């Protein structure tokens, strides 16, 4: 179809380079023989979870001066934390033998591997292991091999005293200088076996107790025309399953990890202490997450496991719709969850570098770039249509707009900004990351109405679709 051509003619815009988010990664350098306690490298993402706080390194090491080339054994305590290896930088005299006493003080599994091949086993929270690095004659890198952790900052640099001053930063992941990929072929056809995600939002079930099972799977999906991508999912799709109910309803979610790494879940629709229900569970484990929906709104849920930038950026998000008590009936309801697409191997340094820079390869509604340009949503002239929108990020919100339509009702983050009958109308629903709401409109005549995130960087790179309106 020629829908894209129409959109492009309607949307005059310039290609704008996405803004880069500055991330300051403190680098600890130490040329003495004893790294200081708590020499923490990066703690990216730690601020998002209370469970991640307070994990400072407690490493200690012999403080004796060791002459170069003495062949002495040097022992250093190393703490694995929330995307940190502490100390992140160790310096030894050339010819010394290094032993690392590694302890995992985080809430998820980690390990430490040295490029010479020596490695700890996978360490459960609280576990320790002794790593015999052997004689160090030249700089060596070490890192956690759990997917994505190295790129998120779990790296250590072992220098010798004669190289320490000229060594590169140990916290710069390989490939971090890679720029954005070429634009995706969004006007090409989706594969023959592609099925669009049904954007129709069914009404809340007529009950007050909801039992839901959500299983984590790591799978592969078509995320743009002819483009398949490995994704981490709630329930095998991006976004995850939609939950809908009314204020006061109780949701009992059985959360099962069928993946290959730790995952967790965080329902913004819940109001509770996160410690237990939002904890990371390992592959094969399950937990029960029970909450009462105290407030109406369009709520995000997402993976609660660090680094969340990667878990959300690789597809682990979804929506919970809790109807306002006075929600009026409409003819059709749709739900669009906006997210971002980062191509490449999940957790790779290249992919993570683009996540950190806020430079997605595309923006998506319900998991697919320009998906509803290939499978438009539908309504009839004169029908009242309600579109729920949730901005899942992980780095950008949305300015939801329908070309040719005006909103006579806007509900954002628990409050009506505009209601039908008002003299005023609205042109866009602006949502920051992790906000939600809905708009309502009555399409005035038959036609093809593009809907977009009116940030043209996002619209031109996938955050777009169509309403096909018929008599
Ligand atoms: Cu996860």
Short mmCIF file of C-alpha atoms and ligand atoms in Angstrom, two decimals:
data_model
loop_
_atom_site.label_atom_id
_atom_site.label_comp_id
_atom_site.label_asym_id
_atom_site.label_seq_id
_atom_site.Cartn_x
_atom_site.Cartn_y
_atom_site.Cartn_z
CA UNK A 1 0.00 0.00 0.00
CA UNK A 2 0.95 3.59 -0.41
CA UNK A 3 0.06 4.76 3.07
CA UNK A 4 3.54 5.79 3.99
CA UNK A 5 3.87 8.04 1.00
CA UNK A 6 0.75 9.86 2.12
CA UNK A 7 2.09 10.33 5.60
CA UNK A 8 5.37 11.66 4.35
CA UNK A 9 3.58 14.20 2.24
CA UNK A 10 1.61 15.31 5.28
CA UNK A 11 4.51 15.48 7.58
CA UNK A 12 7.15 17.87 6.44
CA UNK A 13 10.05 17.49 8.75
CA UNK A 14 13.73 17.43 8.93
CA UNK A 15 15.79 14.58 10.16
CA UNK A 16 16.96 15.56 13.56
CA UNK A 17 19.73 13.82 15.31
CA UNK A 18 18.51 12.40 18.58
CA UNK A 19 19.78 14.09 21.65
CA UNK A 20 22.40 12.28 23.56
CA UNK A 21 22.01 11.72 27.22
CA UNK A 22 25.16 12.46 29.09
CA UNK A 23 26.13 9.73 31.43
CA UNK A 24 28.92 10.41 33.75
CA UNK A 25 30.83 7.34 34.67
CA UNK A 26 33.27 7.98 37.40
CA UNK A 27 36.48 6.16 36.82
CA UNK A 28 38.49 5.17 39.80
CA UNK A 29 42.18 5.21 39.22
CA UNK A 30 44.61 4.13 41.75
CA UNK A 31 48.26 3.56 41.28
CA UNK A 32 49.01 2.41 44.78
CA UNK A 33 49.06 -1.25 45.61
CA UNK A 34 45.89 -1.12 47.69
CA UNK A 35 42.60 -0.11 46.04
CA UNK A 36 40.47 1.91 48.44
CA UNK A 37 37.40 0.31 50.01
CA UNK A 38 34.26 1.14 48.10
CA UNK A 39 35.94 2.10 44.88
CA UNK A 40 32.73 1.89 42.96
CA UNK A 41 32.70 2.46 39.22
CA UNK A 42 29.36 3.01 37.63
CA UNK A 43 26.09 2.70 39.48
CA UNK A 44 23.87 3.36 36.49
CA UNK A 45 20.31 2.46 37.23
CA UNK A 46 20.85 2.07 40.93
CA UNK A 47 18.77 5.11 41.72
CA UNK A 48 15.70 3.44 40.25
CA UNK A 49 15.45 0.75 42.84
CA UNK A 50 15.69 0.92 46.56
CA UNK A 51 17.05 -2.59 46.55
CA UNK A 52 20.03 -1.39 44.62
CA UNK A 53 21.05 1.18 47.16
CA UNK A 54 23.77 0.73 49.68
CA UNK A 55 25.85 -1.68 47.70
CA UNK A 56 29.18 -0.08 48.16
CA UNK A 57 32.26 -2.16 47.87
CA UNK A 58 33.78 -3.43 51.05
CA UNK A 59 36.90 -4.72 49.45
CA UNK A 60 40.14 -4.71 51.39
CA UNK A 61 43.59 -5.62 50.29
CA UNK A 62 47.01 -5.94 51.80
CA UNK A 63 48.53 -2.51 51.95
CA UNK A 64 52.13 -3.53 51.88
CA UNK A 65 54.32 -2.07 49.17
CA UNK A 66 55.40 -4.79 46.80
CA UNK A 67 58.46 -4.23 44.64
CA UNK A 68 58.05 -4.72 40.90
CA UNK A 69 58.73 -8.18 39.60
CA UNK A 70 58.98 -9.65 43.05
CA UNK A 71 56.83 -12.63 42.19
CA UNK A 72 54.81 -12.05 45.31
CA UNK A 73 51.18 -13.02 45.62
CA UNK A 74 48.76 -10.14 45.76
CA UNK A 75 45.23 -10.75 47.07
CA UNK A 76 42.36 -8.32 46.46
CA UNK A 77 38.78 -8.55 47.69
CA UNK A 78 36.30 -7.80 44.92
CA UNK A 79 32.62 -7.06 45.39
CA UNK A 80 30.07 -7.62 42.64
CA UNK A 81 27.19 -5.17 43.08
CA UNK A 82 24.37 -3.69 41.03
CA UNK A 83 26.15 -3.36 37.68
CA UNK A 84 29.39 -2.63 39.49
CA UNK A 85 32.66 -4.39 40.08
CA UNK A 86 34.45 -2.88 43.04
CA UNK A 87 37.23 -2.01 42.83
CA UNK A 88 36.93 -1.45 39.10
CA UNK A 89 40.64 -0.87 38.74
CA UNK A 90 43.50 -2.81 40.29
CA UNK A 91 47.17 -2.16 39.77
CA UNK A 92 49.87 -4.74 40.51
CA UNK A 93 53.61 -4.82 40.03
CA UNK A 94 54.67 -6.68 36.87
CA UNK A 95 55.43 -10.28 37.65
CA UNK A 96 53.22 -10.43 40.69
CA UNK A 97 50.66 -13.17 41.03
CA UNK A 98 47.11 -11.92 41.56
CA UNK A 99 44.33 -13.61 43.49
CA UNK A 100 40.82 -12.13 43.53
CA UNK A 101 38.46 -13.03 46.35
CA UNK A 102 35.14 -12.35 44.65
CA UNK A 103 31.89 -11.92 46.53
CA UNK A 104 28.46 -11.26 45.03
CA UNK A 105 26.65 -8.73 47.21
CA UNK A 106 23.93 -8.04 44.65
CA UNK A 107 20.44 -9.51 44.49
CA UNK A 108 21.01 -11.31 41.19
CA UNK A 109 23.52 -13.80 39.78
CA UNK A 110 26.92 -12.58 38.55
CA UNK A 111 30.36 -13.95 37.77
CA UNK A 112 33.80 -12.61 36.96
CA UNK A 113 35.93 -13.74 34.05
CA UNK A 114 39.48 -12.67 33.26
CA UNK A 115 40.55 -12.43 29.65
CA UNK A 116 43.24 -15.01 30.23
CA UNK A 117 40.41 -17.50 30.73
CA UNK A 118 40.27 -17.84 34.50
CA UNK A 119 36.75 -17.45 35.83
CA UNK A 120 34.54 -17.81 38.83
CA UNK A 121 31.43 -19.94 38.57
CA UNK A 122 28.11 -18.13 38.43
CA UNK A 123 27.70 -16.72 41.91
CA UNK A 124 24.27 -16.53 43.51
CA UNK A 125 23.58 -13.56 45.80
CA UNK A 126 25.84 -13.86 48.83
CA UNK A 127 28.18 -16.44 47.27
CA UNK A 128 31.94 -16.07 47.05
CA UNK A 129 34.74 -17.62 45.01
CA UNK A 130 38.49 -17.28 44.74
CA UNK A 131 39.80 -16.45 41.29
CA UNK A 132 43.45 -17.32 40.57
CA UNK A 133 44.42 -14.77 37.95
CA UNK A 134 48.03 -15.93 37.96
CA UNK A 135 51.12 -13.93 37.11
CA UNK A 136 50.32 -10.53 35.68
CA UNK A 137 52.82 -9.19 33.16
CA UNK A 138 50.56 -6.93 31.12
CA UNK A 139 47.15 -5.22 31.47
CA UNK A 140 44.18 -7.57 31.70
CA UNK A 141 40.44 -6.97 31.50
CA UNK A 142 37.85 -8.76 33.59
CA UNK A 143 34.04 -8.65 33.37
CA UNK A 144 30.75 -10.28 34.31
CA UNK A 145 29.52 -12.62 31.56
CA UNK A 146 25.81 -12.41 32.39
CA UNK A 147 24.12 -10.95 29.32
CA UNK A 148 24.39 -7.17 29.24
CA UNK A 149 26.19 -6.75 32.53
CA UNK A 150 29.60 -5.99 31.05
CA UNK A 151 28.12 -3.30 28.82
CA UNK A 152 26.26 -1.88 31.81
CA UNK A 153 29.50 -1.39 33.70
CA UNK A 154 30.50 -4.69 35.28
CA UNK A 155 34.11 -4.51 34.16
CA UNK A 156 37.44 -4.46 35.91
CA UNK A 157 40.84 -3.41 34.66
CA UNK A 158 44.00 -4.98 36.00
CA UNK A 159 47.02 -2.82 35.24
CA UNK A 160 50.67 -3.18 35.95
CA UNK A 161 52.52 -0.29 37.53
CA UNK A 162 54.44 0.38 34.33
CA UNK A 163 51.23 0.75 32.27
CA UNK A 164 48.78 2.28 34.69
CA UNK A 165 49.32 5.86 33.64
CA UNK A 166 48.75 5.22 29.95
CA UNK A 167 45.90 2.71 30.14
CA UNK A 168 42.53 3.39 28.58
CA UNK A 169 39.55 3.86 30.81
CA UNK A 170 38.39 0.45 31.97
CA UNK A 171 34.77 1.61 32.03
CA UNK A 172 34.38 2.30 28.33
CA UNK A 173 32.67 -0.73 26.81
CA UNK A 174 34.02 -1.98 23.52
CA UNK A 175 32.01 -0.68 20.60
CA UNK A 176 30.64 2.28 22.53
CA UNK A 177 31.62 4.62 19.76
CA UNK A 178 29.27 3.00 17.26
CA UNK A 179 26.72 5.42 15.88
CA UNK A 180 23.12 4.85 14.83
CA UNK A 181 22.41 2.31 12.14
CA UNK A 182 20.94 3.17 8.75
CA UNK A 183 17.20 4.05 8.76
CA UNK A 184 14.90 1.04 8.67
CA UNK A 185 12.91 0.27 5.50
CA UNK A 186 9.60 1.21 7.11
CA UNK A 187 7.70 1.48 3.84
CA UNK A 188 8.56 -2.06 2.79
CA UNK A 189 6.03 -4.83 3.31
CA UNK A 190 5.80 -6.81 6.49
CA UNK A 191 6.41 -10.53 6.11
CA UNK A 192 3.54 -12.65 4.79
CA UNK A 193 3.11 -14.45 8.09
CA UNK A 194 3.15 -11.27 10.18
CA UNK A 195 0.08 -10.73 12.31
CA UNK A 196 -0.52 -7.20 13.62
CA UNK A 197 -0.96 -6.89 17.34
CA UNK A 198 -4.66 -6.32 18.01
CA UNK A 199 -4.85 -2.77 19.35
CA UNK A 200 -8.52 -3.15 20.35
CA UNK A 201 -8.86 -2.77 24.11
CA UNK A 202 -11.63 -5.03 25.43
CA UNK A 203 -13.75 -3.70 28.30
CA UNK A 204 -12.78 -4.52 31.86
CA UNK A 205 -13.96 -8.00 32.81
CA UNK A 206 -17.10 -8.01 34.91
CA UNK A 207 -15.39 -9.19 38.08
CA UNK A 208 -13.32 -7.67 40.87
CA UNK A 209 -10.69 -10.41 41.24
CA UNK A 210 -8.23 -10.94 38.41
CA UNK A 211 -5.84 -13.87 38.23
CA UNK A 212 -3.12 -13.58 35.64
CA UNK A 213 -0.04 -15.63 34.80
CA UNK A 214 2.82 -13.81 33.12
CA UNK A 215 5.75 -15.88 31.90
CA UNK A 216 9.01 -14.32 30.81
CA UNK A 217 10.33 -15.62 27.52
CA UNK A 218 13.25 -14.51 25.42
CA UNK A 219 12.19 -14.83 21.81
CA UNK A 220 12.37 -13.22 18.36
CA UNK A 221 9.76 -10.97 16.76
CA UNK A 222 9.28 -9.01 13.56
CA UNK A 223 9.68 -5.45 14.80
CA UNK A 224 9.74 -3.59 11.48
CA UNK A 225 9.16 -4.64 7.86
CA UNK A 226 11.34 -7.69 7.33
CA UNK A 227 13.36 -6.97 10.47
CA UNK A 228 13.47 -9.62 13.17
CA UNK A 229 14.94 -8.90 16.57
CA UNK A 230 15.68 -10.91 19.69
CA UNK A 231 13.51 -9.54 22.46
CA UNK A 232 12.91 -10.18 26.14
CA UNK A 233 9.18 -10.42 26.77
CA UNK A 234 6.37 -10.71 29.23
CA UNK A 235 4.26 -13.45 27.71
CA UNK A 236 6.02 -13.78 24.36
CA UNK A 237 5.01 -10.42 22.88
CA UNK A 238 5.96 -6.74 23.08
CA UNK A 239 4.29 -5.13 24.90
CA UNK A 240 3.27 -7.73 27.45
CA UNK A 241 -0.36 -8.70 28.14
CA UNK A 242 -2.81 -5.91 28.93
CA UNK A 243 -4.52 -5.98 32.31
CA UNK A 244 -7.74 -4.02 32.77
CA UNK A 245 -10.01 -3.50 35.72
CA UNK A 246 -11.71 -0.97 37.93
CA UNK A 247 -10.66 0.94 41.02
CA UNK A 248 -10.74 -1.46 43.95
CA UNK A 249 -10.13 -4.60 41.90
CA UNK A 250 -7.55 -7.08 43.15
CA UNK A 251 -4.96 -8.52 40.76
CA UNK A 252 -3.11 -11.72 41.59
CA UNK A 253 -0.25 -12.12 39.15
CA UNK A 254 1.76 -15.30 38.99
CA UNK A 255 5.07 -14.24 37.56
CA UNK A 256 7.24 -17.02 36.12
CA UNK A 257 10.76 -16.67 34.75
CA UNK A 258 11.15 -18.96 31.74
CA UNK A 259 14.11 -16.90 30.52
CA UNK A 260 17.85 -17.43 30.77
CA UNK A 261 18.66 -14.59 33.18
CA UNK A 262 17.14 -12.87 36.18
CA UNK A 263 13.97 -10.82 35.65
CA UNK A 264 11.40 -9.05 37.83
CA UNK A 265 8.19 -7.07 37.41
CA UNK A 266 7.09 -3.66 38.64
CA UNK A 267 3.43 -2.67 38.31
CA UNK A 268 2.98 1.07 38.62
CA UNK A 269 -0.71 0.30 39.16
CA UNK A 270 0.20 -1.12 42.56
CA UNK A 271 0.95 0.72 45.77
CA UNK A 272 3.08 -1.47 48.02
CA UNK A 273 6.58 -2.08 49.35
CA UNK A 274 8.58 -3.24 46.33
CA UNK A 275 11.07 -5.38 48.25
CA UNK A 276 9.40 -8.75 47.77
CA UNK A 277 6.99 -8.53 44.81
CA UNK A 278 9.41 -6.58 42.60
CA UNK A 279 12.43 -8.70 43.43
CA UNK A 280 14.48 -10.35 40.73
CA UNK A 281 13.81 -14.05 40.30
CA UNK A 282 16.15 -16.42 38.56
CA UNK A 283 15.33 -18.71 35.62
CA UNK A 284 12.89 -21.40 36.70
CA UNK A 285 11.58 -19.43 39.67
CA UNK A 286 8.18 -17.83 40.21
CA UNK A 287 6.58 -15.33 42.53
CA UNK A 288 3.09 -14.10 43.31
CA UNK A 289 2.48 -10.39 43.03
CA UNK A 290 -0.85 -9.34 44.52
CA UNK A 291 -2.13 -5.81 44.49
CA UNK A 292 -5.33 -3.82 44.82
CA UNK A 293 -5.84 -1.12 42.22
CA UNK A 294 -6.25 1.94 44.40
CA UNK A 295 -6.21 4.55 41.65
CA UNK A 296 -7.49 4.89 38.11
CA UNK A 297 -5.09 5.50 35.28
CA UNK A 298 -3.14 4.08 32.35
CA UNK A 299 -0.24 2.48 34.15
CA UNK A 300 3.05 1.08 32.94
CA UNK A 301 4.53 -2.15 34.12
CA UNK A 302 8.10 -3.12 33.35
CA UNK A 303 10.93 -5.42 34.29
CA UNK A 304 12.41 -4.45 37.63
CA UNK A 305 15.78 -6.09 37.14
CA UNK A 306 18.93 -4.06 36.69
CA UNK A 307 20.00 -2.73 34.26
CA UNK A 308 16.43 -1.67 33.56
CA UNK A 309 17.52 0.39 30.58
CA UNK A 310 18.34 -2.88 28.84
CA UNK A 311 15.39 -4.89 30.14
CA UNK A 312 12.85 -2.23 29.12
CA UNK A 313 14.78 -1.39 25.97
CA UNK A 314 14.65 -5.03 24.92
CA UNK A 315 10.87 -5.23 25.27
CA UNK A 316 9.97 -5.84 28.90
CA UNK A 317 7.04 -3.48 29.40
CA UNK A 318 3.26 -3.44 29.29
CA UNK A 319 0.13 -1.60 30.44
CA UNK A 320 -2.48 -1.87 33.17
CA UNK A 321 -5.68 0.08 32.53
CA UNK A 322 -7.74 0.99 35.59
CA UNK A 323 -10.94 2.69 34.50
CA UNK A 324 -11.93 5.99 36.12
CA UNK A 325 -15.23 5.49 37.97
CA UNK A 326 -17.08 7.86 35.64
CA UNK A 327 -15.73 6.45 32.41
CA UNK A 328 -18.37 6.98 29.75
CA UNK A 329 -19.19 4.43 27.07
CA UNK A 330 -17.69 4.89 23.61
CA UNK A 331 -18.02 3.06 20.30
CA UNK A 332 -14.42 1.80 20.09
CA UNK A 333 -11.40 1.64 22.35
CA UNK A 334 -7.80 1.13 21.33
CA UNK A 335 -4.57 0.90 23.30
CA UNK A 336 -1.23 2.04 21.94
CA UNK A 337 1.88 1.45 24.03
CA UNK A 338 4.79 3.42 22.68
CA UNK A 339 8.29 2.05 23.07
CA UNK A 340 11.71 2.10 21.47
CA UNK A 341 13.56 -0.36 19.30
CA UNK A 342 17.24 -1.09 19.66
CA UNK A 343 18.54 -3.55 17.09
CA UNK A 344 21.42 -5.92 17.58
CA UNK A 345 22.32 -8.53 20.11
CA UNK A 346 20.52 -7.76 23.36
CA UNK A 347 22.99 -6.60 25.98
CA UNK A 348 25.82 -6.10 23.51
CA UNK A 349 28.10 -3.12 24.01
CA UNK A 350 26.94 -1.60 20.74
CA UNK A 351 23.24 -1.88 21.61
CA UNK A 352 23.75 -0.60 25.14
CA UNK A 353 25.75 2.37 23.86
CA UNK A 354 22.77 3.44 21.73
CA UNK A 355 20.41 2.96 24.69
CA UNK A 356 22.59 5.14 26.86
CA UNK A 357 22.74 7.81 24.17
CA UNK A 358 18.96 7.72 23.73
CA UNK A 359 19.37 6.88 20.05
CA UNK A 360 16.89 4.12 19.20
CA UNK A 361 16.89 2.57 15.75
CA UNK A 362 13.13 3.14 15.70
CA UNK A 363 10.11 4.02 17.81
CA UNK A 364 7.22 1.59 17.99
CA UNK A 365 3.51 1.46 18.78
CA UNK A 366 2.67 -1.92 20.31
CA UNK A 367 6.10 -3.27 19.49
CA UNK A 368 6.32 -2.69 15.73
CA UNK A 369 7.74 0.29 13.85
CA UNK A 370 5.06 1.63 11.50
CA UNK A 371 3.07 -1.55 12.13
CA UNK A 372 -0.30 0.20 11.95
CA UNK A 373 0.75 1.91 8.75
CA UNK A 374 0.61 -1.61 7.31
CA UNK A 375 -2.48 -2.67 9.26
CA UNK A 376 -4.51 0.50 9.96
CA UNK A 377 -6.94 0.80 12.84
CA UNK A 378 -10.53 1.33 11.82
CA UNK A 379 -13.67 3.26 12.78
CA UNK A 380 -16.73 4.73 11.13
CA UNK A 381 -17.67 8.34 10.62
CA UNK A 382 -19.50 9.68 13.66
CA UNK A 383 -18.28 7.00 16.05
CA UNK A 384 -16.65 8.07 19.29
CA UNK A 385 -13.22 6.52 19.52
CA UNK A 386 -11.12 6.39 22.70
CA UNK A 387 -7.40 5.79 22.33
CA UNK A 388 -5.44 4.88 25.44
CA UNK A 389 -1.76 5.73 25.20
CA UNK A 390 1.08 4.64 27.45
CA UNK A 391 4.69 5.80 27.07
CA UNK A 392 6.99 2.96 28.04
CA UNK A 393 10.27 4.54 26.98
CA UNK A 394 12.83 3.67 28.21
CA UNK A 395 14.20 7.10 27.23
CA UNK A 396 11.57 9.10 25.34
CA UNK A 397 7.96 10.05 25.95
CA UNK A 398 5.37 10.89 23.32
CA UNK A 399 3.22 13.68 21.95
CA UNK A 400 0.32 11.65 20.60
CA UNK A 401 -1.52 13.30 17.74
CA UNK A 402 -3.96 12.29 15.01
CA UNK A 403 -3.56 14.22 11.77
CA UNK A 404 -6.91 15.75 10.86
CA UNK A 405 -8.63 15.00 14.16
CA UNK A 406 -9.13 17.00 17.34
CA UNK A 407 -9.53 15.59 20.82
CA UNK A 408 -12.61 16.71 22.74
CA UNK A 409 -11.61 14.62 25.73
CA UNK A 410 -8.16 14.19 27.24
CA UNK A 411 -7.41 12.19 30.36
CA UNK A 412 -3.81 12.26 31.53
CA UNK A 413 -2.28 10.74 34.64
CA UNK A 414 -5.53 10.45 36.58
CA UNK A 415 -7.22 13.71 35.59
CA UNK A 416 -9.29 15.13 32.76
CA UNK A 417 -7.63 18.02 30.97
CA UNK A 418 -10.49 18.44 28.50
CA UNK A 419 -13.97 16.93 28.57
CA UNK A 420 -16.56 16.58 25.87
CA UNK A 421 -18.83 19.61 25.87
CA UNK A 422 -15.98 22.00 26.66
CA UNK A 423 -15.42 24.83 24.22
CA UNK A 424 -11.74 23.98 24.06
CA UNK A 425 -10.10 21.03 22.36
CA UNK A 426 -6.71 19.36 22.37
CA UNK A 427 -4.26 18.50 19.62
CA UNK A 428 -1.81 16.23 21.41
CA UNK A 429 -1.52 14.08 24.51
CA UNK A 430 1.94 14.62 25.92
CA UNK A 431 3.29 11.86 28.08
CA UNK A 432 6.66 11.65 29.74
CA UNK A 433 8.28 8.25 30.08
CA UNK A 434 6.08 6.04 32.28
CA UNK A 435 2.96 8.16 31.98
CA UNK A 436 -0.38 7.26 30.43
CA UNK A 437 -3.84 8.49 29.56
CA UNK A 438 -6.46 8.53 26.83
CA UNK A 439 -7.96 10.81 24.22
CA UNK A 440 -11.33 10.73 22.50
CA UNK A 441 -12.35 11.94 19.09
CA UNK A 442 -15.14 11.65 16.57
CA UNK A 443 -13.77 11.45 13.06
CA UNK A 444 -15.69 13.99 10.95
CA UNK A 445 -15.56 12.28 7.54
CA UNK A 446 -14.23 9.25 5.73
CA UNK A 447 -10.52 9.15 5.06
CA UNK A 448 -7.11 7.97 6.09
CA UNK A 449 -5.94 9.75 9.24
CA UNK A 450 -2.30 9.28 10.26
CA UNK A 451 -1.61 9.00 13.96
CA UNK A 452 1.86 9.89 15.19
CA UNK A 453 4.09 10.85 18.00
CA UNK A 454 4.38 14.47 16.86
CA UNK A 455 8.05 14.53 17.78
CA UNK A 456 9.05 14.04 14.15
CA UNK A 457 12.22 12.19 15.02
CA UNK A 458 9.95 9.52 16.45
CA UNK A 459 7.23 9.68 13.78
CA UNK A 460 9.64 9.44 10.89
CA UNK A 461 11.34 6.51 12.55
CA UNK A 462 8.37 4.32 13.26
CA UNK A 463 5.98 5.99 15.74
CA UNK A 464 3.19 6.24 13.21
CA UNK A 465 0.15 4.46 11.85
CA UNK A 466 -3.24 5.13 10.32
CA UNK A 467 -6.90 5.22 11.16
CA UNK A 468 -8.97 4.17 8.18
CA UNK A 469 -12.35 5.84 8.59
CA UNK A 470 -15.30 4.69 6.52
CA UNK A 471 -18.91 5.82 6.15
CU1 LIG B 1 14.01 -8.43 32.71
#
